[in-house]
PDB file of C-alpha atoms in Angstrom:
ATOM      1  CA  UNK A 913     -94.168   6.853 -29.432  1.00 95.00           C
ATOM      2  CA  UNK A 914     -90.408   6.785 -29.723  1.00 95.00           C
ATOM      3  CA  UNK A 915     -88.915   9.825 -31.261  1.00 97.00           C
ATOM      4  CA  UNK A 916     -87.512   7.530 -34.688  1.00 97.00           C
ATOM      5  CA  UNK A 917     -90.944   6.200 -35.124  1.00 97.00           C
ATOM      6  CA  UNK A 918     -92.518  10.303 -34.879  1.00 98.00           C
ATOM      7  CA  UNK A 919     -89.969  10.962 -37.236  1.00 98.00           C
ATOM      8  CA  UNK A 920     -90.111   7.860 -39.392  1.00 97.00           C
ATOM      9  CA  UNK A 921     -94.517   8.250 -39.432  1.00 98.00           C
ATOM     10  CA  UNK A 922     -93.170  12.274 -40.820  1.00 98.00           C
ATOM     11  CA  UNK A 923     -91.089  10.601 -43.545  1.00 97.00           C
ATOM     12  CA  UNK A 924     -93.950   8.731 -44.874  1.00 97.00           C
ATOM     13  CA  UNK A 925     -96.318  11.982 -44.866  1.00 97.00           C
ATOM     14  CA  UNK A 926     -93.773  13.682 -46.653  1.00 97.00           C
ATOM     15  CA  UNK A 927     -92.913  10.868 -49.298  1.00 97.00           C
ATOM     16  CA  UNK A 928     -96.686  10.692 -49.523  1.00 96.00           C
ATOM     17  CA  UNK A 929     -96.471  14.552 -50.878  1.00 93.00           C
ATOM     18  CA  UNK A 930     -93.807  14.117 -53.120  1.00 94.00           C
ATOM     19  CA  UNK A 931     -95.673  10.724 -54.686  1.00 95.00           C
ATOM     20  CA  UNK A 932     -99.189  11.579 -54.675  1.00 94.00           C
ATOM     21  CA  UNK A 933     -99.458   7.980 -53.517  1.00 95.00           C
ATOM     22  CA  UNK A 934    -101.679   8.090 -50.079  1.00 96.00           C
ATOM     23  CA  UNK A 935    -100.683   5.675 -46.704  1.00 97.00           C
ATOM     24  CA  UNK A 936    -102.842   3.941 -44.314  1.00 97.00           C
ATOM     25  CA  UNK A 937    -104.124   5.443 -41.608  1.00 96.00           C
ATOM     26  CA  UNK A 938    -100.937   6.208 -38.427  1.00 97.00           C
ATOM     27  CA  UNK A 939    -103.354   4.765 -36.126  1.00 94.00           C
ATOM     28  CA  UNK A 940    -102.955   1.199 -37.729  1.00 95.00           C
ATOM     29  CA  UNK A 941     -99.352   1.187 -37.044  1.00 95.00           C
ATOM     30  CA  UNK A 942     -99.534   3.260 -33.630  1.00 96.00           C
ATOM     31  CA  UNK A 943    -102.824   2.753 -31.938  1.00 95.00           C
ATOM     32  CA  UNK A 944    -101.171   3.963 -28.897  1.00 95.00           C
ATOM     33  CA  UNK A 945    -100.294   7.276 -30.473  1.00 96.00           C
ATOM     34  CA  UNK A 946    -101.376  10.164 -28.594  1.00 97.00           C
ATOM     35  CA  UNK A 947    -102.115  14.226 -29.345  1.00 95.00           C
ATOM     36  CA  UNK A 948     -98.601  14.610 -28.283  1.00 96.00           C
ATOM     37  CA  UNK A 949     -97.217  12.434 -31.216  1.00 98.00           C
ATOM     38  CA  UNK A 950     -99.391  13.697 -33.506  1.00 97.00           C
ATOM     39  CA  UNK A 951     -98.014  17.581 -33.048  1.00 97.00           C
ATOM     40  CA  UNK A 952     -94.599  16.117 -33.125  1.00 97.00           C
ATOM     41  CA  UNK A 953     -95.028  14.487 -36.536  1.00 98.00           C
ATOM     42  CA  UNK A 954     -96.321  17.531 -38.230  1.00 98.00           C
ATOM     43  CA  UNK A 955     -93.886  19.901 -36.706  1.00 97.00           C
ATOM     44  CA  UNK A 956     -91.104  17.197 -37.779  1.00 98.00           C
ATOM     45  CA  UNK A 957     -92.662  18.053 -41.104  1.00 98.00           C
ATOM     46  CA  UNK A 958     -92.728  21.926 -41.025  1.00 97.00           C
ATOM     47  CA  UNK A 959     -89.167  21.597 -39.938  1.00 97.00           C
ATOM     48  CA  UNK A 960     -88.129  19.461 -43.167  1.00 97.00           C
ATOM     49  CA  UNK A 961     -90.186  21.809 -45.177  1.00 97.00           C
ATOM     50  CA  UNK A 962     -88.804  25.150 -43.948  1.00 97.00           C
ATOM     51  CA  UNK A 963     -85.297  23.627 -43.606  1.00 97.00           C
ATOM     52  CA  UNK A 964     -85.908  23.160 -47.950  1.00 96.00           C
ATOM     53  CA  UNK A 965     -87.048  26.764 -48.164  1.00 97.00           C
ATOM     54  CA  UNK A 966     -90.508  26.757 -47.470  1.00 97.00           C
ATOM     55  CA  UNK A 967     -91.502  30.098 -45.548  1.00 97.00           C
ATOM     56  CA  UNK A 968     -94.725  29.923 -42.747  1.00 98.00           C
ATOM     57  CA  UNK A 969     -97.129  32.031 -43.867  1.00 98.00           C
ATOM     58  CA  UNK A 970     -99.848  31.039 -41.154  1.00 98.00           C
ATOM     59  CA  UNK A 971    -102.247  28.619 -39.663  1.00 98.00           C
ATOM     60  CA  UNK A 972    -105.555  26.967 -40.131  1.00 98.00           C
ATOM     61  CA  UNK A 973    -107.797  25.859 -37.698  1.00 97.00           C
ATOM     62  CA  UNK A 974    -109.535  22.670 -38.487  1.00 94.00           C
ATOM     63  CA  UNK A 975    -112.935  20.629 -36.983  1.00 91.00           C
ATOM     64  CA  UNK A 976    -114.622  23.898 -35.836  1.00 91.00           C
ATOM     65  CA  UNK A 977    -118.021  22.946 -36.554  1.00 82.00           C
ATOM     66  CA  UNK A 978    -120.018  20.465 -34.005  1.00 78.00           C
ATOM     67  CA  UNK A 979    -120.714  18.420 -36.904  1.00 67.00           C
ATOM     68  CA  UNK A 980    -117.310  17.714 -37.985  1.00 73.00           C
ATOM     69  CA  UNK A 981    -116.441  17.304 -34.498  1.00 78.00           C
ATOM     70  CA  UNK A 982    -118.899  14.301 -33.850  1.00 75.00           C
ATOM     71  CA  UNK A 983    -117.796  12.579 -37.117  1.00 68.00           C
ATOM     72  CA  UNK A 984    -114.085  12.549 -35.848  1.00 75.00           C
ATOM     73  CA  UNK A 985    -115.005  12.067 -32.029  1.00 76.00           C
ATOM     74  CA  UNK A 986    -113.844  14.847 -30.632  1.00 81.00           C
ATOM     75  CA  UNK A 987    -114.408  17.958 -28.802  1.00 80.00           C
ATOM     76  CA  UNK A 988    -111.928  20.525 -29.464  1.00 88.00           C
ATOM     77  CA  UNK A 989    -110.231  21.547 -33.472  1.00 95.00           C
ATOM     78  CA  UNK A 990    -106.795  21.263 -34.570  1.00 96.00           C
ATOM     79  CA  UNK A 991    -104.440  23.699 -36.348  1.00 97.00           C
ATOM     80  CA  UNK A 992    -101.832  23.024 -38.904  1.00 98.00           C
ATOM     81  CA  UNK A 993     -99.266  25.499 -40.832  1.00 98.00           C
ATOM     82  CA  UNK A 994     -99.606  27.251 -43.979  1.00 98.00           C
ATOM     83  CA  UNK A 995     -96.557  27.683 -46.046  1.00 98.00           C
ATOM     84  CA  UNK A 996     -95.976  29.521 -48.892  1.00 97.00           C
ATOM     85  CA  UNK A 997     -95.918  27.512 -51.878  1.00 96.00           C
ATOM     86  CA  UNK A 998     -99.801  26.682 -50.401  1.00 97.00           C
ATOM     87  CA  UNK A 999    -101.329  30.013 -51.756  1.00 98.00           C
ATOM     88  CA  UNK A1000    -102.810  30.262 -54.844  1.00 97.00           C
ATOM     89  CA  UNK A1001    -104.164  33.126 -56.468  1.00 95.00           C
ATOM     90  CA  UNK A1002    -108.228  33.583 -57.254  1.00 92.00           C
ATOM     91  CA  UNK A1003    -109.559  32.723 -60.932  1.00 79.00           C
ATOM     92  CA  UNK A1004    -105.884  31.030 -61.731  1.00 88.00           C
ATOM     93  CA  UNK A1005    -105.944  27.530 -63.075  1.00 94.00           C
ATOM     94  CA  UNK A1006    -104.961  24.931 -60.067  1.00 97.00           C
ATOM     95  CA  UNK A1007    -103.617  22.400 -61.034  1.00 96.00           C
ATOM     96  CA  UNK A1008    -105.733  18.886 -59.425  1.00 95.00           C
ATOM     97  CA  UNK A1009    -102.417  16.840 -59.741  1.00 94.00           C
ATOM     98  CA  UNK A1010    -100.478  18.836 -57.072  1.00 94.00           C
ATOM     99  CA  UNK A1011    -103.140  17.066 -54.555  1.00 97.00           C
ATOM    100  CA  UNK A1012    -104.275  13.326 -53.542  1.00 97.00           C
ATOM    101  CA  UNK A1013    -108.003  13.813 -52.971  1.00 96.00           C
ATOM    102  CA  UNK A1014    -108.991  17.325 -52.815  1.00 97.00           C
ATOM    103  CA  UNK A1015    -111.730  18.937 -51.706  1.00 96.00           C
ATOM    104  CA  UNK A1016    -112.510  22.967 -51.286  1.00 97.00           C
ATOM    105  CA  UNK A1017    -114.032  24.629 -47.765  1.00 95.00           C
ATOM    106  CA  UNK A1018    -115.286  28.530 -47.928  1.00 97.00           C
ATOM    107  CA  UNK A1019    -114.138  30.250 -44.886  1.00 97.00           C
ATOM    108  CA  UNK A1020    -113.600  34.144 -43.585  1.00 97.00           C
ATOM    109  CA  UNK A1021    -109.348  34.359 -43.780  1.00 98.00           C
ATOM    110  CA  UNK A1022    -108.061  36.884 -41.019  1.00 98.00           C
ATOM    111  CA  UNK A1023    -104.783  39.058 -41.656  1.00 98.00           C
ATOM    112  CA  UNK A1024    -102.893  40.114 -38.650  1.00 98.00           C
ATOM    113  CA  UNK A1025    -101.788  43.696 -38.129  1.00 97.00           C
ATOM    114  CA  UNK A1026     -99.739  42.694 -35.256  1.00 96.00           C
ATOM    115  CA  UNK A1027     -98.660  39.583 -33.348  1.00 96.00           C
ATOM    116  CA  UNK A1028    -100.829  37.467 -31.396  1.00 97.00           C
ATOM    117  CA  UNK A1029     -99.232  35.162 -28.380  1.00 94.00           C
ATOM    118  CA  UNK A1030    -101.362  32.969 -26.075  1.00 95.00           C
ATOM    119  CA  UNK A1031    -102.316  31.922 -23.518  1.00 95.00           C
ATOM    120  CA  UNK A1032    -104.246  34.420 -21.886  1.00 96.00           C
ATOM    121  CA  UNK A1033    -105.460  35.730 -25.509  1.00 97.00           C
ATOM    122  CA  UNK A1034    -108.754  37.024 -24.912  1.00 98.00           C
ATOM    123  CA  UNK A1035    -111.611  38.118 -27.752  1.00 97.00           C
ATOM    124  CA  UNK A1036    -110.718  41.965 -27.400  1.00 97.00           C
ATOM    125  CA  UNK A1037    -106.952  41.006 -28.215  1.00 97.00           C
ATOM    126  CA  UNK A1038    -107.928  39.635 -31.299  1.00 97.00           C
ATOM    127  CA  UNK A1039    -110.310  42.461 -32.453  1.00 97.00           C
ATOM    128  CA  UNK A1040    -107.352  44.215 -31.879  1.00 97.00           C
ATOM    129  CA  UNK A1041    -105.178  42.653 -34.081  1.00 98.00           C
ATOM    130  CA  UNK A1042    -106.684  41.742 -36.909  1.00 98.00           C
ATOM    131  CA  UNK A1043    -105.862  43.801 -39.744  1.00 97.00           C
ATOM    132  CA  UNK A1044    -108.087  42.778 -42.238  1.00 98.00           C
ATOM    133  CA  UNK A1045    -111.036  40.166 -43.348  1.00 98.00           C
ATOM    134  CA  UNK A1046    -110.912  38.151 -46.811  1.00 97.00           C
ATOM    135  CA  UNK A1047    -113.091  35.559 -48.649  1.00 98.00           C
ATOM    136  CA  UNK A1048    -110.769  32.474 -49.151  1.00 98.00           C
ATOM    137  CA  UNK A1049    -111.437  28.700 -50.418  1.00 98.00           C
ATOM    138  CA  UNK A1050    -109.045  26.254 -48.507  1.00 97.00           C
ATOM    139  CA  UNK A1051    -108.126  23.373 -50.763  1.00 98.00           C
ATOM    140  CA  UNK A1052    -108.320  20.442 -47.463  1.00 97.00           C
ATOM    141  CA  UNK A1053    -106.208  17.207 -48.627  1.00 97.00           C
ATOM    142  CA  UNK A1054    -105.305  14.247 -46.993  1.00 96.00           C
ATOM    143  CA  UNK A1055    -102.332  11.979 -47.472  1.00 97.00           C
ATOM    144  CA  UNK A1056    -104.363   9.334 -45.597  1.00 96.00           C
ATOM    145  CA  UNK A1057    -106.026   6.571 -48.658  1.00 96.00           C
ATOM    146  CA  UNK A1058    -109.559   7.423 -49.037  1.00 94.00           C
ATOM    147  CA  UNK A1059    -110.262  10.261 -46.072  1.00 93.00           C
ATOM    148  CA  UNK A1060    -110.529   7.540 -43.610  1.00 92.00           C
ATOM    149  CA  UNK A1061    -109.067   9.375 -40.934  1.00 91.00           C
ATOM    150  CA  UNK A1062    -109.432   9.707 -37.279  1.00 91.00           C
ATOM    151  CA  UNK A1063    -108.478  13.156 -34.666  1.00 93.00           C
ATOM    152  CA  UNK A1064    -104.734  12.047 -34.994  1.00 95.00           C
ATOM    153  CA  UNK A1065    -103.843  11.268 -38.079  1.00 96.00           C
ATOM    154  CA  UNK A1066    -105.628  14.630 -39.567  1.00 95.00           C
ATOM    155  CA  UNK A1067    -103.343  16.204 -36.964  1.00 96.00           C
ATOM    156  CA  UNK A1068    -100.127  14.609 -37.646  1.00 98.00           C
ATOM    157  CA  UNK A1069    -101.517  15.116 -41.296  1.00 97.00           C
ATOM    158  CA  UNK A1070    -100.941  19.025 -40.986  1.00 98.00           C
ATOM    159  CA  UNK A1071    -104.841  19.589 -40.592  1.00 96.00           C
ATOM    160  CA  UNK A1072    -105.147  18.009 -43.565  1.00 96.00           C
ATOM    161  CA  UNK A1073    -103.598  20.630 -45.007  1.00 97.00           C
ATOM    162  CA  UNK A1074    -103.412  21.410 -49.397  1.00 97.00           C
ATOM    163  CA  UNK A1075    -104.064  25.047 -50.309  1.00 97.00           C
ATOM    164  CA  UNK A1076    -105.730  27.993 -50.172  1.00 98.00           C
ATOM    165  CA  UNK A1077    -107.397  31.108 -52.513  1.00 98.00           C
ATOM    166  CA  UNK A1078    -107.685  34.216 -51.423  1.00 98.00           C
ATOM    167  CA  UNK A1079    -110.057  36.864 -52.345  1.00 96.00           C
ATOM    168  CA  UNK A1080    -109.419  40.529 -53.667  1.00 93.00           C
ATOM    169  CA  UNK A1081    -112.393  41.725 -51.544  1.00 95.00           C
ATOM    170  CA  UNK A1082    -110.697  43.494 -48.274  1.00 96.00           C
ATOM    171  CA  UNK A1083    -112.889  44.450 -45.404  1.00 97.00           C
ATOM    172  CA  UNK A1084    -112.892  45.829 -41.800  1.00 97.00           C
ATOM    173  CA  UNK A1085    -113.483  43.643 -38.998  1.00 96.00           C
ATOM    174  CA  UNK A1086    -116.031  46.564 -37.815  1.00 95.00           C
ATOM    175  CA  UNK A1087    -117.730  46.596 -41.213  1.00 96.00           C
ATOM    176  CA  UNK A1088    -118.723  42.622 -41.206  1.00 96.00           C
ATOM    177  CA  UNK A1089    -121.176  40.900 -38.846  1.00 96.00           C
ATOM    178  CA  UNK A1090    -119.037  37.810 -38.163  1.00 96.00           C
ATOM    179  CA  UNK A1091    -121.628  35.432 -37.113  1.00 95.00           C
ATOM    180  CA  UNK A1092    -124.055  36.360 -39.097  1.00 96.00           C
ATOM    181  CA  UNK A1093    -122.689  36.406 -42.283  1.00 96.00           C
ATOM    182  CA  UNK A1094    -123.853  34.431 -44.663  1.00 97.00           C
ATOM    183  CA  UNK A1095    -122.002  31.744 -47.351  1.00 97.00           C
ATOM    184  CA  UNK A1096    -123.075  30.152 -50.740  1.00 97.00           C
ATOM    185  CA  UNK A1097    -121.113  27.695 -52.424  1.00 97.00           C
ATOM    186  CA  UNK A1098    -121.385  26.701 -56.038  1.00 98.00           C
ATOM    187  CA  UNK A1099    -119.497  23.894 -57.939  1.00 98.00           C
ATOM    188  CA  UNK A1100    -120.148  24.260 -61.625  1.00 98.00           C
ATOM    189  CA  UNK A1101    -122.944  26.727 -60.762  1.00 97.00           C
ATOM    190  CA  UNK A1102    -124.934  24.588 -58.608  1.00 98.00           C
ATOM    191  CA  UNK A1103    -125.380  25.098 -54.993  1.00 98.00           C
ATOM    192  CA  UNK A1104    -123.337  22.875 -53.217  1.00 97.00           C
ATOM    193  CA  UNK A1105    -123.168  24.133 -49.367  1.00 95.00           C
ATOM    194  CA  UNK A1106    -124.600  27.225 -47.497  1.00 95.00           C
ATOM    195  CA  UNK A1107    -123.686  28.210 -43.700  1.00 95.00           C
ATOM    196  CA  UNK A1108    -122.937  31.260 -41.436  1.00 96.00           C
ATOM    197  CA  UNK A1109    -120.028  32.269 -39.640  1.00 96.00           C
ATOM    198  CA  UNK A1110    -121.573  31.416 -36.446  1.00 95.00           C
ATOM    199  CA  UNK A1111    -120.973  27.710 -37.563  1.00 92.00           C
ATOM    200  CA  UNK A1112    -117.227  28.149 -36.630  1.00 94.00           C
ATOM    201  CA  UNK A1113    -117.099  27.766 -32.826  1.00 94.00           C
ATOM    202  CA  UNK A1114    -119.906  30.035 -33.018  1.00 94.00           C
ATOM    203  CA  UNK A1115    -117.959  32.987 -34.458  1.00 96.00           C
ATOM    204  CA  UNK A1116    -114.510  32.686 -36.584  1.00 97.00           C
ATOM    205  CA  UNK A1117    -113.178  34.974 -33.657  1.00 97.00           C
ATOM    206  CA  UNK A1118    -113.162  32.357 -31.264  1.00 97.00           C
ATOM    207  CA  UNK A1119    -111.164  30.294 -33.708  1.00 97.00           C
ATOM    208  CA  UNK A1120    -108.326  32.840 -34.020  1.00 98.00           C
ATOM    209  CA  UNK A1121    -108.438  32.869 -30.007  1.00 98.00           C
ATOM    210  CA  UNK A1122    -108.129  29.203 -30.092  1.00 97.00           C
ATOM    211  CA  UNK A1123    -105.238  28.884 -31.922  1.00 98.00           C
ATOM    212  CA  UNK A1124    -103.109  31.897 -30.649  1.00 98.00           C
ATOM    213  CA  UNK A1125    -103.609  30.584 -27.300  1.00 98.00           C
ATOM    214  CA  UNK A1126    -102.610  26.797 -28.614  1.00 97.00           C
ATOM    215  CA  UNK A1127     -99.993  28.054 -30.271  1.00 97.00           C
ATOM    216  CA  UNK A1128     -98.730  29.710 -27.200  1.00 95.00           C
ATOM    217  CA  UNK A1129     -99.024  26.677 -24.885  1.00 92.00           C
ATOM    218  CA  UNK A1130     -96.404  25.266 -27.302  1.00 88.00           C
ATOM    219  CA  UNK A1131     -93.861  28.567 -27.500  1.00 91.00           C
ATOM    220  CA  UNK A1132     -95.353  29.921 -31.520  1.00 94.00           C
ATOM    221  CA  UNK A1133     -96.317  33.520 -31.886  1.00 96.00           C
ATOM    222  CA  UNK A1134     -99.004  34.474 -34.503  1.00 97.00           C
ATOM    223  CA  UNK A1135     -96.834  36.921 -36.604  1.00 96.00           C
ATOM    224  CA  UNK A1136     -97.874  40.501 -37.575  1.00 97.00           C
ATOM    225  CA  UNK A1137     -98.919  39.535 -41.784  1.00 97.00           C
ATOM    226  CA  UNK A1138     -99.796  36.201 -40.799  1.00 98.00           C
ATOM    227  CA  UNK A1139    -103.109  34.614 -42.713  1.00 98.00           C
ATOM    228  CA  UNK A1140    -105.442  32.698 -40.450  1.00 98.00           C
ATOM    229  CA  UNK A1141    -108.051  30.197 -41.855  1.00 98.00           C
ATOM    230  CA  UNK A1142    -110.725  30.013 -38.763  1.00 97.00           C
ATOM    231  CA  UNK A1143    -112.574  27.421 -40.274  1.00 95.00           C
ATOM    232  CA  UNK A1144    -114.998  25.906 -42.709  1.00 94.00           C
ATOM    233  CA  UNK A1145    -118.559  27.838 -42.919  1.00 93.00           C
ATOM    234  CA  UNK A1146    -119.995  24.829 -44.784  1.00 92.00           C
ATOM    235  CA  UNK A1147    -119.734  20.913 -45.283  1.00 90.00           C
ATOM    236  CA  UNK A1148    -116.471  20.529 -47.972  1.00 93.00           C
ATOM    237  CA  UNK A1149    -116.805  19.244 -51.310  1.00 95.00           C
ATOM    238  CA  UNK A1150    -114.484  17.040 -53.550  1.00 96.00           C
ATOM    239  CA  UNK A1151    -113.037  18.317 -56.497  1.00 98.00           C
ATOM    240  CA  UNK A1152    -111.655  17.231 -59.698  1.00 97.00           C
ATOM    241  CA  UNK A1153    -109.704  18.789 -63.096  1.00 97.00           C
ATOM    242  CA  UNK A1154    -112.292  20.791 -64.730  1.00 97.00           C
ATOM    243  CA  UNK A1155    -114.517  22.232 -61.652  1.00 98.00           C
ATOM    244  CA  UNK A1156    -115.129  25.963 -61.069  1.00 97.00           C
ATOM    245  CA  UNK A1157    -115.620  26.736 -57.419  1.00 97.00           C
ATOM    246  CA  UNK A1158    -117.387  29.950 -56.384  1.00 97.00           C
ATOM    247  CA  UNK A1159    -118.174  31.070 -53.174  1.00 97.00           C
ATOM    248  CA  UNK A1160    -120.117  34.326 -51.499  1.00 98.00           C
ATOM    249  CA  UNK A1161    -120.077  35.922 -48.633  1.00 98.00           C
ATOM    250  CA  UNK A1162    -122.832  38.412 -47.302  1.00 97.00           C
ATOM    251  CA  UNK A1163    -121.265  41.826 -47.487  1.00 96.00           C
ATOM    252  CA  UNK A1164    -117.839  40.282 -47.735  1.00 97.00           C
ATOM    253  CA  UNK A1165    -117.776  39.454 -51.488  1.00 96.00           C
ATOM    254  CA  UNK A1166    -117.156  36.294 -53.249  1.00 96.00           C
ATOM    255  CA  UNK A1167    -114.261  34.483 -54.758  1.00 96.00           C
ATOM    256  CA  UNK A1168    -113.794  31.754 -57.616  1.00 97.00           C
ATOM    257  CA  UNK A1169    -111.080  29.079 -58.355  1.00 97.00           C
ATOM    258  CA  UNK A1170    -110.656  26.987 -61.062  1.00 96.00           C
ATOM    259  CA  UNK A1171    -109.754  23.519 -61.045  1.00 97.00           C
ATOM    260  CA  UNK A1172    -107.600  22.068 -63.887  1.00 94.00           C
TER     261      UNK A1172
END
């Protein structure tokens, strides 16, 4: 793609925000779009955005589990940025009109103690800095009409990006049993998805390796503070004005947010 048609495919993600009013999917217009493009419209994006005042916050890794993976057909996740105005704090009315089509993802958040640059990250550099472990819901979203999306437009779509709660719970990485651990959720009380932690690249860990050595092939640091979504635990589930979302992690503690 042509650098005006990256940053004219950016323009329509970002008009799609600030409407509510979803677009077809990039591929349509660019079926010769490649990963390349896709990176380039969302960091066109996170430009905009911090250029207005936004502030990163972190990054989320996306299509970690095998099944999610074969439904996009693909091998490998994506990441996209989380900025502040994303966070949202647990058992606080969130508002369903800020979002297109959201739906809600349980996952174990990671907060760095210290900065993490790729490539060469290994596992024992991310033991190492990883300050603490949270429960968090990520609110996923898509500004593509009706979720019908394939590996690049959830890319140039900032992961697919909405929101995120985070949980009051704080634990040790040496205190939790990563892949292990096990997740209920509950919509309006009723058991909705269950999973472990080995469902994310078979331990969220790898996920934070992932990205910081992604990130690095491209020049961006994981900062020291920075939140890290490693991916979803379970299938995700839609969610409307009036839902209560709970979920609960073994030994990690659980976390509700409230849809209105």
């Amino acid at each position: 793609m042509r650098e005006d048609e990256r940053i004219a495919e950016a323009e329509l993600l970002l008009e799609a925000y600030r409407t509510r009013r979803p677009i077809e999917p990039l591929v349509k217009r660019h079926p010769d779009m490649t990963l390349d493009d896709a990176y380039a419209i969302q960091s066109i994006q996170t430009e905009r955005r911090v250029a207005d005042g936004a502030v990163i916050r972190g990054h989320k890794v996306g299509l970690t589990s095998h099944a999610m993976q074969r439904q996009i057909g693909v091998s490998t996740p994506d990441y996209g940025v989380l900025m502040d105005d994303m966070f949202y704090l647990e058992s606080r009315q969130i508002r369903t009109e800020q979002f297109l089509q959201p739906r809600v993802e349980p996952e174990i958040a990671f907060v760095l103690a210290r900065p993490l640059r790729g490539p060469g990250v290994t596992i024992a550099d991310a033991v190492r800095a990883v300050d603490v472990v949270l429960p968090s819901l990520e609110i996923i979203d898509s500004r593509i009409a009706d979720w019908k999306i394939g590996y690049f437009d959830t890319v140039a779509d900032n992961a697919s990006s909405g929101g995120l709660v985070l949980g009051s719970s704080v634990r040790r990485l040496h205190e939790l049993d990563l892949r292990g651990m096990g997740c209920v959720l509950r919509k309006n009380g009723h058991v909705v998805g269950t999973g472990a932690g080995g469902a994310v690249l078979g331990s969220p860990l790898n996920a934070l390796v992932w990205l910081a050595n992604t990130l690095g092939e491209h020049g961006v640091e994981l900062q020291e503070g920075a939140v890290v979504l490693p991916g979803s635990i379970t299938q995700s589930v839609p969610v409307e004005s009036g839902d209560t979302v709970t979920c609960t992690f073994a030994g990690l503690g659980s976390l509700t947010a409230q849809f209105a």
